[in-house]
Amino acid sequence: MEDSEVGRRRALRALGALTLASLIVGDAVRTPPAGAPVAGRTSARKPVVRHPHAATPPHSGWPSSHLKARHQPVRSLIDLAPAAPGNAIALTIDDGPHPEWTPKMLDLLDEHDVRATFSLIGIQVKRYPRLAERIVRAGHQLCNHTMHHPIPFNRLPARRVTSEIVEAQGRISDATGVAARFFRSPGGSWSRRVVHTADEHGMIPIDWNVDPRDWSRPGTRRIAQSMLACRPGAILLCHDGGGDRSETLKALRTVIPRLKRRGLTFVAL
């Protein structure tokens, strides 16, 4: 009986040791749940990948992604909702992209940490798609300025108005990966049909209320004087396309820092 009892106890101890060993081995080889960190290792995170065409948000913090027009066409920032900061102004730059003047304009804006809105002509985007893409990469806003910039735009047949807007929108989107959210009529020539067509295609019709007529090359001093007379809420117009824009660039080198010293903030629409 004693030998039998000793044997039974030995068997129980052996079984217990075997069970413990199996549990240890099982824990060692068990695969952790997906995404769970492994002991002794640092869990790897996938890097955040930014879309190559994603625009940098405007520095003003203005929630421009949800803008709506109170009046159409929009001629100042007070025509938009939600309201822009009280000291805000918007710089709009038309008729590009241009192989010489657009890069210089982008360099100038970057130097002064200003975000603007570029009104692009579709045929120019077709010729210089990389420049259009560079505008977006730099964090600027896009505006559809028709395919060929015909004037007077408001007197064109309805079918031509639509084709000019739609074709330009396609060129801009193909080149940049971004659909323009604004439309500017060439020469500021508006009609109910033009406004309705832009709105129908998801764009806010945008105009201006400060025009230095820089396209006519009136001289750096006159361009600067006109722009410096602006008030909060102004939408300023100038150009990077359509000809020699050296006067415009010289004027902006003076205008931008002076307006900033007055406490005004540049916002992209």
PDB file of C-alpha atoms in Angstrom:
ATOM      1  CA  MET A   1       0.000   0.000   0.000  1.00  0.00           C
ATOM      2  CA  GLU A   2       2.821   2.385   0.856  1.00  0.00           C
ATOM      3  CA  ASP A   3       4.581   1.681  -2.459  1.00  0.00           C
ATOM      4  CA  SER A   4       1.308   2.247  -4.308  1.00  0.00           C
ATOM      5  CA  GLU A   5       0.723   5.576  -2.569  1.00  0.00           C
ATOM      6  CA  VAL A   6       4.250   6.774  -3.339  1.00  0.00           C
ATOM      7  CA  GLY A   7       3.814   5.841  -6.981  1.00  0.00           C
ATOM      8  CA  ARG A   8       0.539   7.748  -7.213  1.00  0.00           C
ATOM      9  CA  ARG A   9       2.096  10.908  -5.801  1.00  0.00           C
ATOM     10  CA  ARG A  10       5.031  10.696  -8.216  1.00  0.00           C
ATOM     11  CA  ALA A  11       2.619  10.365 -11.123  1.00  0.00           C
ATOM     12  CA  LEU A  12       0.642  13.428 -10.021  1.00  0.00           C
ATOM     13  CA  ARG A  13       3.820  15.523  -9.704  1.00  0.00           C
ATOM     14  CA  ALA A  14       4.965  14.467 -13.167  1.00  0.00           C
ATOM     15  CA  LEU A  15       1.572  15.346 -14.677  1.00  0.00           C
ATOM     16  CA  GLY A  16       1.640  18.786 -13.015  1.00  0.00           C
ATOM     17  CA  ALA A  17       5.129  19.516 -14.346  1.00  0.00           C
ATOM     18  CA  LEU A  18       4.087  18.482 -17.857  1.00  0.00           C
ATOM     19  CA  THR A  19       0.990  20.748 -17.762  1.00  0.00           C
ATOM     20  CA  LEU A  20       3.020  23.768 -16.581  1.00  0.00           C
ATOM     21  CA  ALA A  21       5.601  23.231 -19.312  1.00  0.00           C
ATOM     22  CA  SER A  22       2.912  23.100 -21.975  1.00  0.00           C
ATOM     23  CA  LEU A  23       1.391  26.371 -20.745  1.00  0.00           C
ATOM     24  CA  ILE A  24       4.766  28.144 -20.853  1.00  0.00           C
ATOM     25  CA  VAL A  25       5.460  26.927 -24.373  1.00  0.00           C
ATOM     26  CA  GLY A  26       1.968  27.950 -25.506  1.00  0.00           C
ATOM     27  CA  ASP A  27       2.435  31.500 -24.205  1.00  0.00           C
ATOM     28  CA  ALA A  28       5.774  31.773 -25.946  1.00  0.00           C
ATOM     29  CA  VAL A  29       4.460  30.852 -29.387  1.00  0.00           C
ATOM     30  CA  ARG A  30       1.026  32.463 -29.192  1.00  0.00           C
ATOM     31  CA  THR A  31       0.589  35.164 -31.870  1.00  0.00           C
ATOM     32  CA  PRO A  32      -0.513  38.514 -30.402  1.00  0.00           C
ATOM     33  CA  PRO A  33      -3.680  40.155 -31.736  1.00  0.00           C
ATOM     34  CA  ALA A  34      -3.277  42.350 -34.808  1.00  0.00           C
ATOM     35  CA  GLY A  35      -1.938  45.752 -33.840  1.00  0.00           C
ATOM     36  CA  ALA A  36      -0.937  44.726 -30.303  1.00  0.00           C
ATOM     37  CA  PRO A  37       2.627  45.586 -29.230  1.00  0.00           C
ATOM     38  CA  VAL A  38       5.004  42.699 -28.764  1.00  0.00           C
ATOM     39  CA  ALA A  39       6.918  42.554 -25.469  1.00  0.00           C
ATOM     40  CA  GLY A  40      10.451  43.867 -25.829  1.00  0.00           C
ATOM     41  CA  ARG A  41       9.657  45.615 -29.127  1.00  0.00           C
ATOM     42  CA  THR A  42       8.468  49.063 -30.092  1.00  0.00           C
ATOM     43  CA  SER A  43       5.232  48.968 -32.052  1.00  0.00           C
ATOM     44  CA  ALA A  44       5.765  50.396 -35.522  1.00  0.00           C
ATOM     45  CA  ARG A  45       3.348  53.041 -36.838  1.00  0.00           C
ATOM     46  CA  LYS A  46       2.688  53.625 -40.486  1.00  0.00           C
ATOM     47  CA  PRO A  47       3.991  57.014 -41.598  1.00  0.00           C
ATOM     48  CA  VAL A  48       1.392  59.646 -42.376  1.00  0.00           C
ATOM     49  CA  VAL A  49       1.303  60.069 -46.150  1.00  0.00           C
ATOM     50  CA  ARG A  50       0.184  63.425 -47.500  1.00  0.00           C
ATOM     51  CA  HIS A  51      -1.554  63.487 -50.847  1.00  0.00           C
ATOM     52  CA  PRO A  52       0.887  64.983 -53.360  1.00  0.00           C
ATOM     53  CA  HIS A  53      -1.684  67.606 -54.368  1.00  0.00           C
ATOM     54  CA  ALA A  54      -3.021  68.446 -50.919  1.00  0.00           C
ATOM     55  CA  ALA A  55      -2.960  72.157 -50.264  1.00  0.00           C
ATOM     56  CA  THR A  56      -1.523  73.564 -47.084  1.00  0.00           C
ATOM     57  CA  PRO A  57      -4.266  75.207 -44.985  1.00  0.00           C
ATOM     58  CA  PRO A  58      -4.191  79.009 -45.037  1.00  0.00           C
ATOM     59  CA  HIS A  59      -2.315  80.426 -42.058  1.00  0.00           C
ATOM     60  CA  SER A  60      -5.184  82.664 -41.020  1.00  0.00           C
ATOM     61  CA  GLY A  61      -7.201  79.841 -39.493  1.00  0.00           C
ATOM     62  CA  TRP A  62     -10.271  81.105 -41.370  1.00  0.00           C
ATOM     63  CA  PRO A  63     -12.577  78.093 -42.019  1.00  0.00           C
ATOM     64  CA  SER A  64     -12.644  78.719 -45.767  1.00  0.00           C
ATOM     65  CA  SER A  65     -13.543  75.110 -46.618  1.00  0.00           C
ATOM     66  CA  HIS A  66     -17.175  75.856 -45.713  1.00  0.00           C
ATOM     67  CA  LEU A  67     -17.593  79.251 -47.365  1.00  0.00           C
ATOM     68  CA  LYS A  68     -20.895  80.378 -48.819  1.00  0.00           C
ATOM     69  CA  ALA A  69     -21.720  83.538 -50.723  1.00  0.00           C
ATOM     70  CA  ARG A  70     -24.120  86.031 -49.176  1.00  0.00           C
ATOM     71  CA  HIS A  71     -24.183  87.951 -52.468  1.00  0.00           C
ATOM     72  CA  GLN A  72     -23.075  86.921 -55.941  1.00  0.00           C
ATOM     73  CA  PRO A  73     -20.677  87.782 -57.357  1.00  0.00           C
ATOM     74  CA  VAL A  74     -18.617  88.281 -54.207  1.00  0.00           C
ATOM     75  CA  ARG A  75     -16.884  91.678 -54.271  1.00  0.00           C
ATOM     76  CA  SER A  76     -15.464  91.796 -50.745  1.00  0.00           C
ATOM     77  CA  LEU A  77     -14.898  89.437 -47.849  1.00  0.00           C
ATOM     78  CA  ILE A  78     -18.045  90.703 -46.125  1.00  0.00           C
ATOM     79  CA  ASP A  79     -20.016  88.975 -48.897  1.00  0.00           C
ATOM     80  CA  LEU A  80     -18.847  85.589 -47.597  1.00  0.00           C
ATOM     81  CA  ALA A  81     -19.962  83.451 -44.676  1.00  0.00           C
ATOM     82  CA  PRO A  82     -18.617  82.501 -42.227  1.00  0.00           C
ATOM     83  CA  ALA A  83     -17.095  85.928 -41.748  1.00  0.00           C
ATOM     84  CA  ALA A  84     -13.388  86.401 -42.260  1.00  0.00           C
ATOM     85  CA  PRO A  85     -11.286  87.900 -39.452  1.00  0.00           C
ATOM     86  CA  GLY A  86     -11.997  91.611 -39.089  1.00  0.00           C
ATOM     87  CA  ASN A  87      -8.510  92.580 -40.254  1.00  0.00           C
ATOM     88  CA  ALA A  88      -8.451  90.207 -43.243  1.00  0.00           C
ATOM     89  CA  ILE A  89      -7.792  91.056 -46.881  1.00  0.00           C
ATOM     90  CA  ALA A  90      -7.494  88.699 -49.858  1.00  0.00           C
ATOM     91  CA  LEU A  91      -4.918  88.930 -52.626  1.00  0.00           C
ATOM     92  CA  THR A  92      -6.054  87.451 -55.943  1.00  0.00           C
ATOM     93  CA  ILE A  93      -3.673  86.901 -58.860  1.00  0.00           C
ATOM     94  CA  ASP A  94      -5.020  86.417 -62.371  1.00  0.00           C
ATOM     95  CA  ASP A  95      -4.234  85.073 -65.844  1.00  0.00           C
ATOM     96  CA  GLY A  96      -1.522  82.517 -65.084  1.00  0.00           C
ATOM     97  CA  PRO A  97       0.202  80.283 -64.804  1.00  0.00           C
ATOM     98  CA  HIS A  98       3.053  81.995 -66.663  1.00  0.00           C
ATOM     99  CA  PRO A  99       6.491  80.365 -67.022  1.00  0.00           C
ATOM    100  CA  GLU A 100       8.408  83.521 -66.032  1.00  0.00           C
ATOM    101  CA  TRP A 101       6.177  85.509 -63.681  1.00  0.00           C
ATOM    102  CA  THR A 102       4.332  82.810 -61.728  1.00  0.00           C
ATOM    103  CA  PRO A 103       7.513  81.324 -60.175  1.00  0.00           C
ATOM    104  CA  LYS A 104       8.661  84.829 -59.200  1.00  0.00           C
ATOM    105  CA  MET A 105       5.263  85.579 -57.712  1.00  0.00           C
ATOM    106  CA  LEU A 106       5.302  82.325 -55.735  1.00  0.00           C
ATOM    107  CA  ASP A 107       8.797  83.073 -54.415  1.00  0.00           C
ATOM    108  CA  LEU A 108       7.710  86.554 -53.330  1.00  0.00           C
ATOM    109  CA  LEU A 109       4.608  85.280 -51.541  1.00  0.00           C
ATOM    110  CA  ASP A 110       6.613  82.579 -49.807  1.00  0.00           C
ATOM    111  CA  GLU A 111       9.187  85.141 -48.681  1.00  0.00           C
ATOM    112  CA  HIS A 112       6.430  87.146 -46.968  1.00  0.00           C
ATOM    113  CA  ASP A 113       4.434  84.114 -45.792  1.00  0.00           C
ATOM    114  CA  VAL A 114       1.321  85.148 -47.728  1.00  0.00           C
ATOM    115  CA  ARG A 115      -1.329  82.828 -49.145  1.00  0.00           C
ATOM    116  CA  ALA A 116      -3.228  84.090 -52.165  1.00  0.00           C
ATOM    117  CA  THR A 117      -5.886  82.963 -54.642  1.00  0.00           C
ATOM    118  CA  PHE A 118      -4.725  82.281 -58.206  1.00  0.00           C
ATOM    119  CA  SER A 119      -7.259  82.658 -61.017  1.00  0.00           C
ATOM    120  CA  LEU A 120      -6.023  80.193 -63.632  1.00  0.00           C
ATOM    121  CA  ILE A 121      -6.747  80.219 -67.366  1.00  0.00           C
ATOM    122  CA  GLY A 122      -7.318  76.691 -68.651  1.00  0.00           C
ATOM    123  CA  ILE A 123      -5.148  77.006 -71.756  1.00  0.00           C
ATOM    124  CA  GLN A 124      -2.254  78.199 -69.573  1.00  0.00           C
ATOM    125  CA  VAL A 125      -2.759  75.259 -67.234  1.00  0.00           C
ATOM    126  CA  LYS A 126      -2.650  72.954 -70.245  1.00  0.00           C
ATOM    127  CA  ARG A 127       0.689  74.466 -71.274  1.00  0.00           C
ATOM    128  CA  TYR A 128       2.218  74.640 -67.799  1.00  0.00           C
ATOM    129  CA  PRO A 129       0.591  71.966 -65.609  1.00  0.00           C
ATOM    130  CA  ARG A 130       3.581  71.720 -63.259  1.00  0.00           C
ATOM    131  CA  LEU A 131       3.291  75.407 -62.424  1.00  0.00           C
ATOM    132  CA  ALA A 132      -0.383  74.931 -61.582  1.00  0.00           C
ATOM    133  CA  GLU A 133       0.583  72.032 -59.351  1.00  0.00           C
ATOM    134  CA  ARG A 134       3.279  74.149 -57.685  1.00  0.00           C
ATOM    135  CA  ILE A 135       0.677  76.782 -56.804  1.00  0.00           C
ATOM    136  CA  VAL A 136      -1.347  74.169 -54.934  1.00  0.00           C
ATOM    137  CA  ARG A 137       1.708  72.677 -53.237  1.00  0.00           C
ATOM    138  CA  ALA A 138       2.564  76.129 -51.909  1.00  0.00           C
ATOM    139  CA  GLY A 139      -0.801  76.287 -50.154  1.00  0.00           C
ATOM    140  CA  HIS A 140      -2.599  78.792 -52.369  1.00  0.00           C
ATOM    141  CA  GLN A 141      -6.249  78.684 -53.380  1.00  0.00           C
ATOM    142  CA  LEU A 142      -7.444  78.106 -56.965  1.00  0.00           C
ATOM    143  CA  CYS A 143     -10.010  79.984 -59.009  1.00  0.00           C
ATOM    144  CA  ASN A 144     -11.370  79.042 -62.440  1.00  0.00           C
ATOM    145  CA  HIS A 145     -10.787  81.905 -64.917  1.00  0.00           C
ATOM    146  CA  THR A 146     -12.268  80.188 -68.016  1.00  0.00           C
ATOM    147  CA  MET A 147     -10.465  78.195 -70.673  1.00  0.00           C
ATOM    148  CA  HIS A 148      -9.477  80.977 -73.085  1.00  0.00           C
ATOM    149  CA  HIS A 149     -10.300  84.255 -71.263  1.00  0.00           C
ATOM    150  CA  PRO A 150     -12.783  85.543 -73.893  1.00  0.00           C
ATOM    151  CA  ILE A 151     -14.014  89.140 -73.511  1.00  0.00           C
ATOM    152  CA  PRO A 152     -16.767  90.252 -73.094  1.00  0.00           C
ATOM    153  CA  PHE A 153     -17.610  86.981 -71.400  1.00  0.00           C
ATOM    154  CA  ASN A 154     -21.141  87.958 -70.377  1.00  0.00           C
ATOM    155  CA  ARG A 155     -22.199  88.344 -74.021  1.00  0.00           C
ATOM    156  CA  LEU A 156     -21.249  84.846 -75.099  1.00  0.00           C
ATOM    157  CA  PRO A 157     -23.945  82.270 -75.939  1.00  0.00           C
ATOM    158  CA  ALA A 158     -24.987  80.088 -73.015  1.00  0.00           C
ATOM    159  CA  ARG A 159     -23.364  77.000 -74.514  1.00  0.00           C
ATOM    160  CA  ARG A 160     -20.000  78.797 -74.881  1.00  0.00           C
ATOM    161  CA  VAL A 161     -20.168  80.134 -71.324  1.00  0.00           C
ATOM    162  CA  THR A 162     -20.671  76.616 -70.027  1.00  0.00           C
ATOM    163  CA  SER A 163     -17.938  75.063 -72.163  1.00  0.00           C
ATOM    164  CA  GLU A 164     -15.398  77.725 -71.131  1.00  0.00           C
ATOM    165  CA  ILE A 165     -16.065  77.086 -67.452  1.00  0.00           C
ATOM    166  CA  VAL A 166     -16.331  73.296 -67.614  1.00  0.00           C
ATOM    167  CA  GLU A 167     -13.270  72.766 -69.813  1.00  0.00           C
ATOM    168  CA  ALA A 168     -11.110  74.987 -67.625  1.00  0.00           C
ATOM    169  CA  GLN A 169     -12.301  73.161 -64.526  1.00  0.00           C
ATOM    170  CA  GLY A 170     -11.275  69.861 -66.076  1.00  0.00           C
ATOM    171  CA  ARG A 171      -7.807  71.141 -66.991  1.00  0.00           C
ATOM    172  CA  ILE A 172      -7.240  72.537 -63.497  1.00  0.00           C
ATOM    173  CA  SER A 173      -8.390  69.341 -61.822  1.00  0.00           C
ATOM    174  CA  ASP A 174      -6.285  67.125 -64.103  1.00  0.00           C
ATOM    175  CA  ALA A 175      -3.139  69.162 -63.475  1.00  0.00           C
ATOM    176  CA  THR A 176      -3.461  69.722 -59.739  1.00  0.00           C
ATOM    177  CA  GLY A 177      -5.806  67.088 -58.362  1.00  0.00           C
ATOM    178  CA  VAL A 178      -7.891  69.949 -56.963  1.00  0.00           C
ATOM    179  CA  ALA A 179     -11.203  71.303 -58.219  1.00  0.00           C
ATOM    180  CA  ALA A 180     -11.308  75.108 -58.190  1.00  0.00           C
ATOM    181  CA  ARG A 181     -13.876  76.339 -55.662  1.00  0.00           C
ATOM    182  CA  PHE A 182     -14.168  79.839 -57.137  1.00  0.00           C
ATOM    183  CA  PHE A 183     -14.886  81.331 -60.540  1.00  0.00           C
ATOM    184  CA  ARG A 184     -13.839  84.728 -61.852  1.00  0.00           C
ATOM    185  CA  SER A 185     -15.307  86.091 -65.049  1.00  0.00           C
ATOM    186  CA  PRO A 186     -12.751  87.577 -67.486  1.00  0.00           C
ATOM    187  CA  GLY A 187     -12.676  91.342 -67.148  1.00  0.00           C
ATOM    188  CA  GLY A 188     -15.236  91.153 -64.353  1.00  0.00           C
ATOM    189  CA  SER A 189     -18.053  90.928 -66.905  1.00  0.00           C
ATOM    190  CA  TRP A 190     -20.977  89.311 -65.106  1.00  0.00           C
ATOM    191  CA  SER A 191     -24.527  88.369 -65.982  1.00  0.00           C
ATOM    192  CA  ARG A 192     -27.197  86.237 -64.371  1.00  0.00           C
ATOM    193  CA  ARG A 193     -26.297  83.439 -66.750  1.00  0.00           C
ATOM    194  CA  VAL A 194     -22.586  83.581 -65.856  1.00  0.00           C
ATOM    195  CA  VAL A 195     -23.270  83.635 -62.109  1.00  0.00           C
ATOM    196  CA  HIS A 196     -25.796  80.817 -62.388  1.00  0.00           C
ATOM    197  CA  THR A 197     -23.469  78.626 -64.485  1.00  0.00           C
ATOM    198  CA  ALA A 198     -20.604  79.016 -62.028  1.00  0.00           C
ATOM    199  CA  ASP A 199     -22.892  78.266 -59.105  1.00  0.00           C
ATOM    200  CA  GLU A 200     -24.403  75.301 -60.928  1.00  0.00           C
ATOM    201  CA  HIS A 201     -20.908  73.778 -61.232  1.00  0.00           C
ATOM    202  CA  GLY A 202     -20.098  74.221 -57.569  1.00  0.00           C
ATOM    203  CA  MET A 203     -18.072  77.435 -57.716  1.00  0.00           C
ATOM    204  CA  ILE A 204     -18.523  80.729 -55.906  1.00  0.00           C
ATOM    205  CA  PRO A 205     -18.426  83.684 -58.359  1.00  0.00           C
ATOM    206  CA  ILE A 206     -15.684  85.994 -57.090  1.00  0.00           C
ATOM    207  CA  ASP A 207     -14.962  89.572 -58.143  1.00  0.00           C
ATOM    208  CA  TRP A 208     -12.838  92.314 -56.486  1.00  0.00           C
ATOM    209  CA  ASN A 209     -13.071  95.824 -55.086  1.00  0.00           C
ATOM    210  CA  VAL A 210      -9.447  96.996 -55.421  1.00  0.00           C
ATOM    211  CA  ASP A 211      -8.097  97.093 -58.980  1.00  0.00           C
ATOM    212  CA  PRO A 212      -4.713  98.779 -59.573  1.00  0.00           C
ATOM    213  CA  ARG A 213      -4.995  97.990 -63.294  1.00  0.00           C
ATOM    214  CA  ASP A 214      -1.509  96.545 -63.162  1.00  0.00           C
ATOM    215  CA  TRP A 215      -2.151  94.742 -66.451  1.00  0.00           C
ATOM    216  CA  SER A 216      -1.883  98.124 -68.195  1.00  0.00           C
ATOM    217  CA  ARG A 217       1.564  98.764 -66.644  1.00  0.00           C
ATOM    218  CA  PRO A 218       0.771 102.175 -65.166  1.00  0.00           C
ATOM    219  CA  GLY A 219       3.998 102.169 -63.146  1.00  0.00           C
ATOM    220  CA  THR A 220       5.078 100.584 -59.879  1.00  0.00           C
ATOM    221  CA  ARG A 221       4.174 103.656 -57.836  1.00  0.00           C
ATOM    222  CA  ARG A 222       0.577 103.848 -59.076  1.00  0.00           C
ATOM    223  CA  ILE A 223       0.025 100.127 -58.549  1.00  0.00           C
ATOM    224  CA  ALA A 224       1.310 100.384 -54.995  1.00  0.00           C
ATOM    225  CA  GLN A 225      -0.767 103.483 -54.195  1.00  0.00           C
ATOM    226  CA  SER A 226      -3.947 101.819 -55.365  1.00  0.00           C
ATOM    227  CA  MET A 227      -3.376  98.679 -53.317  1.00  0.00           C
ATOM    228  CA  LEU A 228      -2.257 100.557 -50.207  1.00  0.00           C
ATOM    229  CA  ALA A 229      -5.598 102.405 -50.191  1.00  0.00           C
ATOM    230  CA  CYS A 230      -7.421  99.154 -49.372  1.00  0.00           C
ATOM    231  CA  ARG A 231      -9.434  98.595 -46.212  1.00  0.00           C
ATOM    232  CA  PRO A 232     -10.175  95.467 -44.148  1.00  0.00           C
ATOM    233  CA  GLY A 233     -12.345  93.052 -46.104  1.00  0.00           C
ATOM    234  CA  ALA A 234     -10.881  94.055 -49.456  1.00  0.00           C
ATOM    235  CA  ILE A 235     -10.309  91.663 -52.340  1.00  0.00           C
ATOM    236  CA  LEU A 236      -7.285  92.922 -54.251  1.00  0.00           C
ATOM    237  CA  LEU A 237      -6.644  92.146 -57.891  1.00  0.00           C
ATOM    238  CA  CYS A 238      -3.282  91.809 -59.620  1.00  0.00           C
ATOM    239  CA  HIS A 239      -1.748  89.600 -62.307  1.00  0.00           C
ATOM    240  CA  ASP A 240       1.006  87.068 -62.906  1.00  0.00           C
ATOM    241  CA  GLY A 241       0.038  86.462 -66.543  1.00  0.00           C
ATOM    242  CA  GLY A 242      -0.832  88.372 -69.690  1.00  0.00           C
ATOM    243  CA  GLY A 243       2.458  90.196 -70.177  1.00  0.00           C
ATOM    244  CA  ASP A 244       5.363  91.805 -68.338  1.00  0.00           C
ATOM    245  CA  ARG A 245       4.525  91.706 -64.629  1.00  0.00           C
ATOM    246  CA  SER A 246       7.745  93.238 -63.290  1.00  0.00           C
ATOM    247  CA  GLU A 247       5.894  96.354 -62.072  1.00  0.00           C
ATOM    248  CA  THR A 248       3.412  94.207 -60.179  1.00  0.00           C
ATOM    249  CA  LEU A 249       6.162  92.292 -58.413  1.00  0.00           C
ATOM    250  CA  LYS A 250       8.035  95.476 -57.462  1.00  0.00           C
ATOM    251  CA  ALA A 251       4.841  97.016 -56.119  1.00  0.00           C
ATOM    252  CA  LEU A 252       3.988  93.950 -54.032  1.00  0.00           C
ATOM    253  CA  ARG A 253       7.440  93.978 -52.437  1.00  0.00           C
ATOM    254  CA  THR A 254       6.445  97.313 -50.947  1.00  0.00           C
ATOM    255  CA  VAL A 255       2.731  96.747 -50.483  1.00  0.00           C
ATOM    256  CA  ILE A 256       2.735  93.428 -48.616  1.00  0.00           C
ATOM    257  CA  PRO A 257       4.983  94.429 -45.690  1.00  0.00           C
ATOM    258  CA  ARG A 258       3.309  97.827 -45.353  1.00  0.00           C
ATOM    259  CA  LEU A 259      -0.168  96.323 -45.192  1.00  0.00           C
ATOM    260  CA  LYS A 260       1.042  93.812 -42.623  1.00  0.00           C
ATOM    261  CA  ARG A 261       2.470  96.610 -40.498  1.00  0.00           C
ATOM    262  CA  ARG A 262      -0.999  98.171 -40.544  1.00  0.00           C
ATOM    263  CA  GLY A 263      -2.274  95.018 -38.867  1.00  0.00           C
ATOM    264  CA  LEU A 264      -3.931  93.521 -41.941  1.00  0.00           C
ATOM    265  CA  THR A 265      -3.814  89.761 -42.525  1.00  0.00           C
ATOM    266  CA  PHE A 266      -3.728  88.121 -45.942  1.00  0.00           C
ATOM    267  CA  VAL A 267      -6.103  85.176 -46.317  1.00  0.00           C
ATOM    268  CA  ALA A 268      -6.635  82.711 -49.141  1.00  0.00           C
ATOM    269  CA  LEU A 269     -10.284  82.504 -50.110  1.00  0.00           C
TER     270      LEU A 269
END
